[in-house]
Coordinates of C-alpha atoms in Angstrom, one line a residue:
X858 CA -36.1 -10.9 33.7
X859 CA -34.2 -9.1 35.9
X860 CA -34.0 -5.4 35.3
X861 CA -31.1 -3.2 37.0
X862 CA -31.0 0.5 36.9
X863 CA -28.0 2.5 37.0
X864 CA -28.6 6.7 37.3
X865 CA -25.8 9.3 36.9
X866 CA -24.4 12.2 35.0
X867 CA -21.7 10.4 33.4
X868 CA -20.0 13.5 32.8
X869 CA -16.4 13.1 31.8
X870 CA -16.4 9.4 31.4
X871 CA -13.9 7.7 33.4
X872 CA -12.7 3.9 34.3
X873 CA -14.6 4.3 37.7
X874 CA -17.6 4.5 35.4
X875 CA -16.7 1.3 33.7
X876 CA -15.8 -0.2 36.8
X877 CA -19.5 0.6 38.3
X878 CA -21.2 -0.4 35.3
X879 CA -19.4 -3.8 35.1
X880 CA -20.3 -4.5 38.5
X881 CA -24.2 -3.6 38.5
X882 CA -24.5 -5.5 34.9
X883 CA -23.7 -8.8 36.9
X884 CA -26.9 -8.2 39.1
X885 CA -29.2 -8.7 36.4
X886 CA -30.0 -9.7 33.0
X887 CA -30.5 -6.0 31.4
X888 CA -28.4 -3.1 32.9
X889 CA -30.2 0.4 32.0
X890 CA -28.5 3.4 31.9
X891 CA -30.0 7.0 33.2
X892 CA -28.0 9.9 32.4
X893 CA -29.2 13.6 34.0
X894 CA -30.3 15.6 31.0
X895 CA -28.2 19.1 31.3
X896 CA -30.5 21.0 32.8
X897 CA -30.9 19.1 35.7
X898 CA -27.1 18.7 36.2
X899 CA -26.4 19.7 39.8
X900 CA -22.5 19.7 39.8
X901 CA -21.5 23.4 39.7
X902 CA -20.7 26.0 37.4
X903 CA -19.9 25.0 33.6
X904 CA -21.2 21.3 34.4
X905 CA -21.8 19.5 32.3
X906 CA -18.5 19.4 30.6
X907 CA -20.4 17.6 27.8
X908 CA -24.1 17.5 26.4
X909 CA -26.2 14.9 27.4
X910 CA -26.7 13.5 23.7
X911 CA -22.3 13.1 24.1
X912 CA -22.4 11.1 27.3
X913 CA -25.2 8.9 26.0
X914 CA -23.1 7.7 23.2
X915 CA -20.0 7.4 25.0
X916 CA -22.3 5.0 27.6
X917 CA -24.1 3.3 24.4
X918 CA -20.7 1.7 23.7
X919 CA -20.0 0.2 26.8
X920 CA -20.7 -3.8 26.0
X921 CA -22.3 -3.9 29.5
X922 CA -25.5 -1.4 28.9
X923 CA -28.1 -2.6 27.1
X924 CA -30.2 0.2 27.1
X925 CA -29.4 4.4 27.6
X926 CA -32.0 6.9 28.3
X927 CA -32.3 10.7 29.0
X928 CA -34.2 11.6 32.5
X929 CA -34.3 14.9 34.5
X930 CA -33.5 13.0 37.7
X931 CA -34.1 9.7 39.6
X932 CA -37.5 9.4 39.7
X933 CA -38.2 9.8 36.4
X934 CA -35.9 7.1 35.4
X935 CA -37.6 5.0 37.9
X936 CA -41.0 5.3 36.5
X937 CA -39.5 4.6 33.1
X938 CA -37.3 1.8 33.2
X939 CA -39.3 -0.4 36.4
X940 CA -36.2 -1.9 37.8
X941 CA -36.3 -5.0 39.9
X942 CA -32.9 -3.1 41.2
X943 CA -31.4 0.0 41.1
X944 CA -27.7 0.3 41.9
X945 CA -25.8 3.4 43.2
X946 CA -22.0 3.6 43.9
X947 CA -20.1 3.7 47.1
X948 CA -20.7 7.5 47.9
X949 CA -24.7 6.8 48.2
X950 CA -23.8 4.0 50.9
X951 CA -25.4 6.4 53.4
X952 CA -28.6 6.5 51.9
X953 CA -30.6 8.0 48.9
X954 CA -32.8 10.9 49.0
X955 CA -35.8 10.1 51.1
X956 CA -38.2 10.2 47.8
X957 CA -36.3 7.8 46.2
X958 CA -36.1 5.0 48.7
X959 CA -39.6 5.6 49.5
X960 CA -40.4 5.0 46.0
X961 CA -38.4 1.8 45.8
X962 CA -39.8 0.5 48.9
X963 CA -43.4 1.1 47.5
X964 CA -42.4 -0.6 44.2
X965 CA -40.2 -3.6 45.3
X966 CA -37.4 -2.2 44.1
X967 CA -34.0 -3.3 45.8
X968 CA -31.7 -0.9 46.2
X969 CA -27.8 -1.9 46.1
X970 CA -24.3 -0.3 46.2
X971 CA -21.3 -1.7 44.2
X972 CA -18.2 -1.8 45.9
X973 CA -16.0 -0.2 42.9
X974 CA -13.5 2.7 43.6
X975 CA -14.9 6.1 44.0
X976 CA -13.5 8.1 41.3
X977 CA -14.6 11.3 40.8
X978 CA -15.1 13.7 37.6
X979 CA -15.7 16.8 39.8
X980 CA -12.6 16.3 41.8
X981 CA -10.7 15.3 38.4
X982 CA -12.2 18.5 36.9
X983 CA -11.3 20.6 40.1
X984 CA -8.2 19.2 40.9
X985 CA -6.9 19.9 36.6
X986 CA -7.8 23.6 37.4
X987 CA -6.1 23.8 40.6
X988 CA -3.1 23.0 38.9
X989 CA -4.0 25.3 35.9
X990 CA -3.3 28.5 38.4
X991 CA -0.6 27.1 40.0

């Protein structure tokens, strides 16, 4: 069986999301799902917009995952879901952190990049409040 990992925040939910998901479910024959819990959310102040327990559901609907979990980071999901893959989106096309790709190296884990839009929820978010004091 081949076992692909996706890993994100999934905050604010969006079609890019779906998009990303789509693509890495056709890599394998169980797509996994990592979502940051909240105190490991790295994505500025009042991020995330929603608890992790919110974007979990919102992912457990998506006919694509088979399988959602809560992590503090990368690494963690990595230990716990043994990929045969792990797939990032376009913005990680220069490379993963260091400890991550070392891991995946050591572990036969092949790391791959969809080639879906990159739509972003920080943008979206900072872009809405932009316009807010405008």
């Amino acid at each position: 069986m081949i076992k692909v990992l996706c890993n994100g925040v999934f905050d604010l939910y969006h079609i890019g999301h779906v998009w990303h998901l789509e693509a890495a479910k056709k890599l394998g024959d169980e797509l996994w799902v990592s979502v940051t819990d909240d105190l490991h959310v790295n994505k500025g102040p009042g991020r995330p917009v929603y608890p992790m327990e919110h974007r979990i559901a919102l992912l457990k609907k998506n006919r694509d995952v088979d399988k959602v979990i809560g992590v503090s980071g990368l690494l963690e999901a990595l230990e716990i879901v043994k990929p045969s893959i792990l797939v990032k989106g376009t913005d990680y096309r220069n490379g993963l952190h260091e400890v991550h790709e070392a891991y995946c190296a050591k572990h036969g884990i092949r790391i791959t990049y969809t080639d879906t839009p990159k739509l972003s929820a920080t943008e979206m978010i900072n872009e809405s409040f932009r316009r807010s004091q405008s």
